[in-house]
Short mmCIF file of C-alpha atoms and ligand atoms in Angstrom, two decimals:
data_model
loop_
_atom_site.label_atom_id
_atom_site.label_comp_id
_atom_site.label_asym_id
_atom_site.label_seq_id
_atom_site.Cartn_x
_atom_site.Cartn_y
_atom_site.Cartn_z
CA MET A 1 4.46 -17.47 -0.79
CA ILE A 2 3.84 -14.49 1.46
CA CYS A 3 0.46 -15.83 2.57
CA ASP A 4 -0.87 -19.39 2.91
CA ASN A 5 -3.88 -18.71 0.64
CA ILE A 6 -1.60 -18.45 -2.44
CA SER A 7 -0.15 -21.32 -4.44
CA VAL A 8 0.58 -22.52 -7.99
CA ASN A 9 -1.39 -25.32 -9.68
CA GLN A 10 -0.35 -27.99 -12.22
CA LYS A 11 -0.96 -25.61 -15.13
CA GLY A 12 1.57 -23.23 -13.60
CA HIS A 13 -1.25 -20.78 -12.83
CA LEU A 14 -1.28 -18.80 -9.62
CA THR A 15 -4.07 -19.89 -7.26
CA PHE A 16 -5.77 -17.80 -4.59
CA ALA A 17 -8.04 -19.24 -1.88
CA GLY A 18 -8.02 -22.46 -3.93
CA PHE A 19 -9.13 -20.77 -7.19
CA ASP A 20 -7.22 -20.66 -10.48
CA THR A 21 -6.65 -16.91 -10.91
CA VAL A 22 -6.42 -17.17 -14.71
CA ASP A 23 -9.88 -18.80 -14.77
CA LEU A 24 -11.25 -16.01 -12.55
CA ALA A 25 -9.76 -13.37 -14.85
CA THR A 26 -11.46 -15.06 -17.81
CA LYS A 27 -14.78 -15.30 -15.98
CA TYR A 28 -14.94 -11.74 -14.60
CA GLY A 29 -12.52 -9.79 -16.81
CA THR A 30 -9.68 -7.57 -15.58
CA PRO A 31 -8.77 -5.53 -13.66
CA LEU A 32 -10.31 -7.55 -10.88
CA TYR A 33 -10.17 -7.35 -7.09
CA LEU A 34 -10.40 -10.72 -5.33
CA MET A 35 -11.09 -11.20 -1.63
CA ASP A 36 -10.71 -14.38 0.38
CA GLU A 37 -13.61 -14.29 2.84
CA ASN A 38 -12.31 -17.14 4.99
CA LYS A 39 -9.01 -15.31 5.48
CA ILE A 40 -10.85 -12.18 6.67
CA ARG A 41 -12.88 -14.25 9.14
CA GLU A 42 -9.73 -16.04 10.32
CA HIS A 43 -8.03 -12.71 11.13
CA ILE A 44 -11.13 -11.34 12.89
CA ARG A 45 -11.33 -14.45 15.09
CA THR A 46 -7.62 -14.25 15.91
CA TYR A 47 -8.05 -10.68 17.18
CA LYS A 48 -11.36 -11.33 18.91
CA ASN A 49 -10.24 -14.48 20.70
CA ALA A 50 -6.89 -13.01 21.80
CA MET A 51 -8.53 -9.82 23.06
CA GLU A 52 -11.18 -11.78 24.99
CA LYS A 53 -8.48 -13.95 26.49
CA TYR A 54 -5.91 -11.34 27.49
CA PHE A 55 -7.77 -8.05 28.02
CA PRO A 56 -10.62 -7.22 30.46
CA LYS A 57 -14.16 -8.46 29.71
CA GLY A 58 -15.82 -6.51 26.92
CA SER A 59 -12.57 -5.82 25.04
CA VAL A 60 -13.13 -6.15 21.30
CA PRO A 61 -11.56 -5.22 17.95
CA GLU A 62 -13.07 -2.52 15.74
CA PHE A 63 -12.53 -2.88 12.00
CA ALA A 64 -11.06 0.40 10.68
CA SER A 65 -13.38 0.30 7.71
CA LYS A 66 -11.54 2.97 5.71
CA ALA A 67 -9.25 0.05 4.78
CA CYS A 68 -12.06 -1.42 2.70
CA SER A 69 -15.53 0.02 2.95
CA LEU A 70 -18.25 -1.92 1.16
CA LYS A 71 -21.54 -3.42 2.29
CA ARG A 72 -20.50 -7.05 2.25
CA LEU A 73 -17.53 -6.39 4.58
CA TYR A 74 -19.73 -4.60 7.13
CA ARG A 75 -22.03 -7.66 7.06
CA ILE A 76 -19.06 -9.95 7.72
CA MET A 77 -18.00 -7.75 10.67
CA ALA A 78 -21.56 -7.82 12.05
CA ASP A 79 -21.72 -11.56 11.58
CA GLU A 80 -18.43 -12.05 13.46
CA GLY A 81 -19.63 -9.76 16.25
CA ILE A 82 -16.98 -7.05 16.15
CA ASP A 83 -17.26 -3.25 16.17
CA ILE A 84 -16.33 -0.87 13.35
CA ASP A 85 -14.72 2.55 12.83
CA VAL A 86 -16.00 5.02 10.28
CA VAL A 87 -14.57 8.39 9.25
CA SER A 88 -17.23 9.91 7.03
CA GLY A 89 -20.93 10.20 6.24
CA GLY A 90 -20.36 7.90 3.28
CA GLU A 91 -18.95 5.13 5.42
CA ILE A 92 -21.78 5.60 7.94
CA TYR A 93 -24.34 5.42 5.13
CA THR A 94 -22.74 2.24 3.75
CA ALA A 95 -22.83 0.64 7.20
CA THR A 96 -26.53 1.49 7.62
CA LYS A 97 -27.25 0.00 4.17
CA ALA A 98 -25.50 -3.17 5.33
CA GLU A 99 -27.74 -3.10 8.44
CA PHE A 100 -24.71 -2.97 10.70
CA PRO A 101 -25.78 -2.40 14.36
CA MET A 102 -25.04 1.33 14.57
CA GLU A 103 -24.63 1.37 18.36
CA ARG A 104 -21.36 -0.50 17.73
CA VAL A 105 -19.95 2.17 15.39
CA PHE A 106 -17.11 4.56 16.33
CA PHE A 107 -17.00 7.81 14.37
CA HIS A 108 -13.48 9.16 13.79
CA GLY A 109 -11.97 11.99 11.78
CA ASN A 110 -10.20 15.29 12.34
CA ASN A 111 -12.94 17.38 10.75
CA LYS A 112 -16.48 16.19 11.36
CA THR A 113 -18.78 18.79 9.82
CA ASP A 114 -22.08 19.81 11.45
CA ASN A 115 -23.81 17.84 8.71
CA ASP A 116 -21.71 14.77 9.50
CA ILE A 117 -22.48 15.09 13.21
CA ASN A 118 -26.22 15.47 12.59
CA PHE A 119 -26.25 12.58 10.16
CA ALA A 120 -24.25 10.30 12.46
CA MET A 121 -26.55 11.01 15.43
CA ASP A 122 -29.65 10.47 13.29
CA CYS A 123 -28.21 7.13 12.17
CA GLY A 124 -27.66 6.16 15.82
CA VAL A 125 -23.85 5.97 15.71
CA GLY A 126 -22.77 4.69 19.13
CA TYR A 127 -19.59 6.62 19.79
CA PHE A 128 -17.96 9.79 18.54
CA VAL A 129 -14.19 9.96 18.86
CA ILE A 130 -13.59 13.66 19.48
CA ASP A 131 -10.54 15.01 17.69
CA ASN A 132 -10.34 18.66 18.71
CA GLU A 133 -11.67 21.44 20.87
CA GLN A 134 -14.19 22.86 18.37
CA GLU A 135 -15.71 19.43 17.99
CA ILE A 136 -16.48 19.21 21.72
CA ASP A 137 -18.81 22.21 21.47
CA ALA A 138 -20.30 21.15 18.14
CA ILE A 139 -21.15 17.62 19.26
CA ASN A 140 -22.46 18.83 22.62
CA GLU A 141 -24.69 21.46 20.98
CA ILE A 142 -26.10 19.15 18.33
CA ALA A 143 -26.72 16.45 20.96
CA ALA A 144 -28.57 19.07 23.06
CA GLN A 145 -30.77 20.01 20.06
CA LYS A 146 -31.70 16.35 19.78
CA SER A 147 -32.15 15.98 23.57
CA LYS A 148 -29.50 13.29 23.49
CA LYS A 149 -26.57 12.31 25.64
CA GLN A 150 -23.88 11.29 23.15
CA LYS A 151 -21.19 8.80 24.12
CA VAL A 152 -17.74 10.14 23.26
CA LEU A 153 -14.07 9.28 23.48
CA LEU A 154 -11.23 11.77 23.22
CA ARG A 155 -8.43 11.17 20.76
CA VAL A 156 -5.09 12.18 22.21
CA SER A 157 -1.71 12.18 20.54
CA PRO A 158 0.72 10.45 22.85
CA GLY A 159 3.84 11.84 21.15
CA ILE A 160 5.25 8.63 19.71
CA ASP A 161 7.03 8.06 16.43
CA PRO A 162 6.70 4.35 15.58
CA HIS A 163 9.37 4.64 12.83
CA THR A 164 7.02 3.96 9.98
CA HIS A 165 6.42 6.00 6.82
CA LYS A 166 5.74 9.68 7.62
CA LYS A 167 2.38 9.68 5.88
CA ILE A 168 1.17 6.74 7.98
CA SER A 169 2.66 7.91 11.28
CA THR A 170 -0.08 9.56 13.32
CA GLY A 171 0.86 9.64 16.99
CA SER A 172 3.41 12.45 17.16
CA VAL A 173 2.78 15.80 18.85
CA GLU A 174 2.60 17.67 15.52
CA SER A 175 0.14 15.18 13.98
CA LYS A 176 -3.06 16.61 12.49
CA PHE A 177 -4.98 14.06 14.58
CA GLY A 178 -6.08 14.40 18.17
CA VAL A 179 -5.05 16.70 21.01
CA ALA A 180 -1.51 16.51 22.36
CA ILE A 181 -0.76 15.36 25.89
CA ALA A 182 2.61 17.14 25.85
CA THR A 183 1.16 20.63 25.30
CA GLY A 184 -1.46 20.33 28.04
CA GLN A 185 -4.24 20.58 25.43
CA ALA A 186 -5.43 17.03 26.08
CA LYS A 187 -6.05 17.80 29.74
CA LYS A 188 -7.89 21.00 28.86
CA ALA A 189 -10.09 19.03 26.46
CA VAL A 190 -10.90 16.52 29.21
CA GLU A 191 -12.00 19.31 31.54
CA LYS A 192 -14.12 20.79 28.80
CA ILE A 193 -15.85 17.49 27.99
CA LEU A 194 -16.58 16.87 31.67
CA ASN A 195 -18.46 20.19 31.72
CA CYS A 196 -20.68 19.23 28.76
CA LYS A 197 -24.15 18.16 29.83
CA ASN A 198 -24.91 16.29 26.62
CA LEU A 199 -21.71 14.28 26.39
CA ASP A 200 -21.17 10.94 28.10
CA PHE A 201 -17.40 10.64 28.40
CA ILE A 202 -16.46 6.97 27.87
CA GLY A 203 -12.69 7.09 27.52
CA PHE A 204 -9.56 7.75 25.51
CA HIS A 205 -8.25 6.87 22.09
CA CYS A 206 -4.81 6.97 20.52
CA HIS A 207 -3.49 5.64 17.22
CA ILE A 208 0.23 5.74 16.64
CA GLY A 209 0.60 4.68 13.01
CA SER A 210 0.59 1.75 10.61
CA GLN A 211 2.80 -1.14 9.46
CA ILE A 212 4.02 -1.79 13.01
CA PHE A 213 5.46 -5.29 13.49
CA GLU A 214 6.46 -5.06 17.15
CA SER A 215 4.46 -4.75 20.34
CA SER A 216 6.90 -2.21 21.83
CA PRO A 217 5.36 0.99 20.32
CA PHE A 218 1.98 -0.12 21.69
CA VAL A 219 3.55 -0.80 25.09
CA THR A 220 5.05 2.71 25.03
CA ALA A 221 1.59 4.07 24.14
CA CYS A 222 0.12 2.18 27.13
CA GLU A 223 2.74 3.69 29.45
CA ILE A 224 2.01 7.21 28.25
CA MET A 225 -1.76 6.74 28.29
CA LEU A 226 -1.78 5.27 31.82
CA GLU A 227 0.45 8.07 33.08
CA PHE A 228 -1.98 10.56 31.51
CA ILE A 229 -5.01 8.77 32.96
CA LYS A 230 -3.40 8.81 36.41
CA GLU A 231 -2.85 12.56 36.18
CA ILE A 232 -6.40 13.16 34.94
CA GLN A 233 -7.81 11.05 37.75
CA SER A 234 -5.92 12.91 40.45
CA ASP A 235 -6.80 16.32 38.96
CA THR A 236 -10.42 15.75 38.00
CA GLY A 237 -11.54 12.46 39.54
CA TYR A 238 -12.43 11.16 36.06
CA TYR A 239 -11.50 7.57 35.22
CA PRO A 240 -12.15 6.13 31.73
CA GLU A 241 -14.07 2.91 31.23
CA MET A 242 -12.55 2.39 27.77
CA LEU A 243 -9.07 2.77 26.32
CA ASN A 244 -8.65 2.41 22.58
CA LEU A 245 -5.06 1.75 21.50
CA GLY A 246 -5.71 2.22 17.78
CA GLY A 247 -4.76 0.01 14.86
CA GLY A 248 -1.63 -0.43 12.88
CA PHE A 249 -0.28 -3.95 13.16
CA GLY A 250 1.70 -4.68 10.00
CA VAL A 251 1.04 -7.02 7.10
CA ARG A 252 3.43 -8.78 4.73
CA TYR A 253 3.51 -7.04 1.38
CA VAL A 254 6.85 -8.59 0.38
CA GLU A 255 8.87 -11.65 1.46
CA THR A 256 11.29 -9.47 3.44
CA ASP A 257 8.47 -8.21 5.71
CA PRO A 258 8.47 -10.13 8.99
CA VAL A 259 5.89 -12.82 9.71
CA ILE A 260 3.66 -11.53 12.49
CA ASN A 261 1.53 -13.49 14.94
CA TYR A 262 -1.23 -11.08 16.02
CA ALA A 263 -2.32 -13.19 19.00
CA ASP A 264 1.24 -13.15 20.38
CA LYS A 265 1.53 -9.38 19.92
CA ILE A 266 -1.83 -8.81 21.64
CA ARG A 267 -0.69 -11.01 24.54
CA GLU A 268 2.56 -9.02 24.84
CA VAL A 269 0.67 -5.71 24.94
CA ALA A 270 -1.81 -7.13 27.48
CA GLU A 271 0.94 -8.44 29.77
CA ALA A 272 2.69 -5.07 29.77
CA LEU A 273 -0.60 -3.23 30.31
CA ASN A 274 -1.68 -5.49 33.18
CA SER A 275 1.63 -5.12 34.99
CA LEU A 276 1.52 -1.33 34.53
CA CYS A 277 -2.00 -1.24 35.96
CA ASP A 278 -0.98 -3.44 38.90
CA LYS A 279 2.09 -1.32 39.60
CA ASN A 280 -0.02 1.83 39.68
CA GLY A 281 -2.96 0.26 41.49
CA MET A 282 -5.23 1.12 38.55
CA LYS A 283 -8.17 -0.87 37.21
CA CYS A 284 -7.52 -1.80 33.58
CA PRO A 285 -10.13 -0.18 31.32
CA VAL A 286 -11.89 -2.17 28.59
CA ILE A 287 -9.45 -2.24 25.65
CA HIS A 288 -10.30 -1.65 22.01
CA LEU A 289 -7.97 -2.13 19.04
CA GLU A 290 -8.69 -0.87 15.52
CA PRO A 291 -7.11 -3.16 12.95
CA GLY A 292 -7.62 -2.12 9.34
CA ARG A 293 -5.07 -3.66 7.00
CA SER A 294 -4.28 -6.63 9.23
CA LEU A 295 -7.87 -7.91 8.85
CA VAL A 296 -8.15 -7.55 5.09
CA ALA A 297 -4.86 -6.84 3.25
CA ASP A 298 -3.65 -10.38 2.63
CA ALA A 299 -7.24 -11.44 1.95
CA GLY A 300 -6.99 -9.41 -1.25
CA MET A 301 -5.33 -9.80 -4.64
CA THR A 302 -5.67 -7.76 -7.84
CA LEU A 303 -5.53 -9.31 -11.31
CA TYR A 304 -4.62 -7.32 -14.42
CA SER A 305 -4.10 -8.12 -18.10
CA VAL A 306 -0.73 -7.24 -19.54
CA GLY A 307 -0.82 -4.78 -22.44
CA SER A 308 2.39 -3.39 -23.84
CA VAL A 309 5.85 -4.65 -22.92
CA LYS A 310 8.25 -1.83 -23.68
CA GLU A 311 12.02 -2.36 -23.64
CA ILE A 312 13.93 0.93 -23.82
CA GLY A 313 17.36 -0.26 -24.91
CA ASN A 314 19.72 -0.41 -21.95
CA TYR A 315 17.54 1.94 -19.89
CA LYS A 316 14.38 0.42 -18.57
CA ASN A 317 11.59 -2.06 -19.25
CA TYR A 318 7.92 -1.28 -18.76
CA VAL A 319 5.08 -3.77 -18.42
CA SER A 320 1.81 -1.87 -18.79
CA ILE A 321 -1.41 -3.17 -17.28
CA ASP A 322 -5.11 -2.37 -17.74
CA GLY A 323 -5.36 -0.71 -14.30
CA GLY A 324 -2.94 1.27 -12.13
CA MET A 325 -3.19 4.26 -9.80
CA THR A 326 -6.97 4.35 -10.29
CA ASP A 327 -7.38 1.00 -8.51
CA ASN A 328 -4.18 1.10 -6.42
CA PRO A 329 -2.71 4.56 -5.77
CA ARG A 330 -0.44 3.41 -2.96
CA TYR A 331 2.84 3.30 -4.88
CA THR A 332 2.12 6.74 -6.28
CA LEU A 333 1.23 8.01 -2.78
CA TYR A 334 3.93 6.42 -0.65
CA GLU A 335 6.05 4.10 -2.76
CA SER A 336 4.42 1.13 -1.04
CA GLU A 337 6.02 -2.20 -1.70
CA TYR A 338 4.05 -5.00 -3.36
CA THR A 339 4.74 -8.49 -4.60
CA VAL A 340 3.94 -8.82 -8.31
CA LEU A 341 3.69 -12.22 -10.01
CA LEU A 342 2.94 -13.40 -13.52
CA ALA A 343 -0.18 -15.42 -12.69
CA SER A 344 -0.28 -17.09 -16.14
CA ARG A 345 3.21 -18.65 -15.74
CA ALA A 346 3.92 -18.49 -12.01
CA ASN A 347 6.65 -21.18 -12.09
CA ASP A 348 8.64 -19.80 -15.04
CA GLU A 349 12.07 -18.32 -14.53
CA LYS A 350 12.02 -14.67 -13.46
CA ASN A 351 14.63 -13.35 -15.86
CA PHE A 352 13.07 -10.01 -16.87
CA VAL A 353 13.23 -6.86 -14.75
CA ALA A 354 10.45 -4.34 -15.31
CA THR A 355 8.55 -1.40 -13.94
CA ILE A 356 4.84 -2.17 -13.74
CA ALA A 357 3.02 0.85 -15.17
CA GLY A 358 -0.63 1.77 -15.03
CA ARG A 359 -2.68 3.07 -17.95
CA CYS A 360 -3.18 6.66 -16.79
CA CYS A 361 -1.65 9.71 -18.47
CA GLU A 362 0.68 10.24 -15.55
CA SER A 363 4.35 9.21 -15.39
CA GLY A 364 3.92 8.57 -11.68
CA ASP A 365 1.22 6.00 -12.37
CA LEU A 366 3.27 2.99 -11.35
CA ILE A 367 2.41 -0.09 -9.31
CA GLN A 368 5.97 -1.16 -8.57
CA GLU A 369 9.52 -0.78 -9.91
CA ASN A 370 12.33 -3.31 -10.45
CA VAL A 371 10.05 -6.34 -10.43
CA LYS A 372 11.53 -9.67 -11.53
CA LEU A 373 9.17 -11.63 -13.76
CA PRO A 374 9.17 -14.10 -16.62
CA LYS A 375 8.94 -11.79 -19.65
CA PRO A 376 5.16 -11.37 -20.05
CA GLN A 377 3.18 -11.59 -23.29
CA ARG A 378 0.30 -9.32 -24.16
CA ASN A 379 -2.96 -10.54 -22.51
CA GLU A 380 -1.23 -12.68 -19.91
CA ILE A 381 -2.47 -12.19 -16.33
CA LEU A 382 -0.44 -10.28 -13.76
CA ALA A 383 -1.25 -10.53 -10.03
CA VAL A 384 -0.49 -7.94 -7.37
CA LEU A 385 -0.68 -9.52 -3.91
CA THR A 386 -1.89 -8.17 -0.55
CA THR A 387 -4.26 -5.58 -2.04
CA GLY A 388 -7.24 -6.11 0.27
CA ALA A 389 -6.60 -2.87 2.20
CA TYR A 390 -6.52 0.71 0.87
CA ASN A 391 -6.97 -0.32 -2.76
CA TYR A 392 -10.70 -0.55 -3.50
CA SER A 393 -11.31 2.09 -0.81
CA MET A 394 -8.77 4.47 -2.39
CA ALA A 395 -9.80 3.85 -5.99
CA SER A 396 -10.70 6.78 -8.25
CA ASN A 397 -12.10 7.48 -11.70
CA TYR A 398 -9.10 9.47 -12.93
CA ASN A 399 -9.02 9.44 -16.73
CA ARG A 400 -12.61 8.19 -16.37
CA VAL A 401 -11.36 4.69 -15.76
CA PRO A 402 -14.18 2.56 -14.28
CA ARG A 403 -13.42 0.88 -10.96
CA PRO A 404 -12.98 -2.93 -10.97
CA PRO A 405 -15.47 -5.28 -9.32
CA VAL A 406 -14.79 -6.98 -5.98
CA VAL A 407 -15.24 -10.74 -6.18
CA MET A 408 -15.36 -12.70 -2.93
CA LEU A 409 -14.10 -16.25 -2.65
CA LYS A 410 -15.45 -18.54 0.03
CA ASP A 411 -15.34 -22.34 0.43
CA GLY A 412 -14.88 -22.94 -3.31
CA LYS A 413 -17.64 -20.48 -4.28
CA ASP A 414 -17.08 -17.11 -5.95
CA TYR A 415 -19.57 -14.27 -5.74
CA ILE A 416 -19.66 -10.58 -6.64
CA ALA A 417 -19.61 -8.16 -3.67
CA VAL A 418 -19.22 -5.01 -5.81
CA LYS A 419 -20.15 -4.89 -9.50
CA ARG A 420 -17.80 -3.57 -12.16
CA GLU A 421 -18.39 0.12 -12.77
CA THR A 422 -19.70 0.96 -16.25
CA TYR A 423 -19.18 4.01 -18.48
CA GLU A 424 -22.81 4.79 -17.77
CA ASP A 425 -22.10 4.80 -13.99
CA ILE A 426 -19.24 7.21 -14.62
CA CYS A 427 -21.54 9.65 -16.40
CA ALA A 428 -24.46 9.12 -14.00
CA LEU A 429 -24.05 12.47 -12.21
CA ASP A 430 -23.10 14.57 -15.24
CA LEU A 431 -25.89 16.88 -16.43
C1 PLP B 1 -6.02 4.11 9.64
C2 PLP B 1 -6.44 3.94 11.03
C3 PLP B 1 -6.52 2.66 11.60
C4 PLP B 1 -6.12 1.42 10.86
O1 PLP B 1 -4.78 1.37 10.52
P1 PLP B 1 -4.20 0.01 9.90
O2 PLP B 1 -2.77 0.27 9.65
O3 PLP B 1 -4.94 -0.25 8.64
O4 PLP B 1 -4.44 -1.07 10.92
C5 PLP B 1 -7.00 2.57 12.89
N1 PLP B 1 -7.38 3.67 13.59
C6 PLP B 1 -7.29 4.90 13.09
C7 PLP B 1 -7.73 6.04 13.90
C8 PLP B 1 -6.82 5.09 11.81
O5 PLP B 1 -6.72 6.32 11.30
#
């Protein structure tokens, strides 16, 4: 199996975190998001321990909470003592409702509105990651109105293409995120921030993309960032206390994805960074990383009930499920790969090839194509693996489909973290 929290029991049912998935589907109904809390905590500790061991004191991971934003997850992050990223007022509000310590929150995004900035400051958000020139003035002015000195970082684009999918590659010069080093705009932004009385300039941020399985793109980012820092120091005298290298370590969606040891990758980045700092006679700043999917993706699984099984002669087979792009839009968005298993008969021969289709009135509403399965029967349970990241957080109510609940599994106990949405919830704002 692609992750060690998945197995098959004597009934031939798929198990997840030690639970019979068919039993869980019966208990909670489908579609159903499951999350393995121990797996999340295991990943957090791997990052936290490796970063404490290999990077300077104070280095810590931030959970990129856009991957899965819900109160219970913010509580787990607080409990494990790591920081978080947010990108919107809604994520900030959710974190405050979870009583997350707001001084440990980093506020990202390429278009923070004045309302967002006001709200974030009033909520006591610790750090703003400045994306662009207009934001420097806006944050400085709003901080001045509140007689505040706001801690900020500057997001720069280092000009790296990590060879991942275009829509999840974010570090190139033409990216919509950050200010480019190559055009000289990053340096201009630094000078501007240093002239702002109400900004406390903490350091730099870069994020090069997602689904990265090697340390080398991060090492390249370190080289570029240190070169930039050196230039800034000699021109302005400014030296950052913090360097955030972003998120993006990969996860295994399918068997052909490589197995990745995050602690090893962190050590490789740290070794390269330390030798670069030594070579240049620079003090290594405190390092932050921003894992999203690698903390939560393989801690998630989605269960569906099979509906129709349509065989179109010699053309194509469709297995339709009671969810789809409303709970997992990632195949529709970027043809993301997923492992799909028939949870009801996980050991049976996979002699049927099908496209897994959602229930929406949209031909593009697919979860995966060319999946090999035992031929499913109506009402059998289908499992899509590795759905803990960018599924619940990307879910919508298209076709007025209610969003599934999130059920957490921990030490043999199951509990609801997010309730199933009702038709009444869907109409709640309609007048
Ligand atoms: C999306 C994002 C992340 C997390 O990416 P993952 O691939 O989920 O690790 C981290 N930082 C920033 C700025 C992001 O936009």
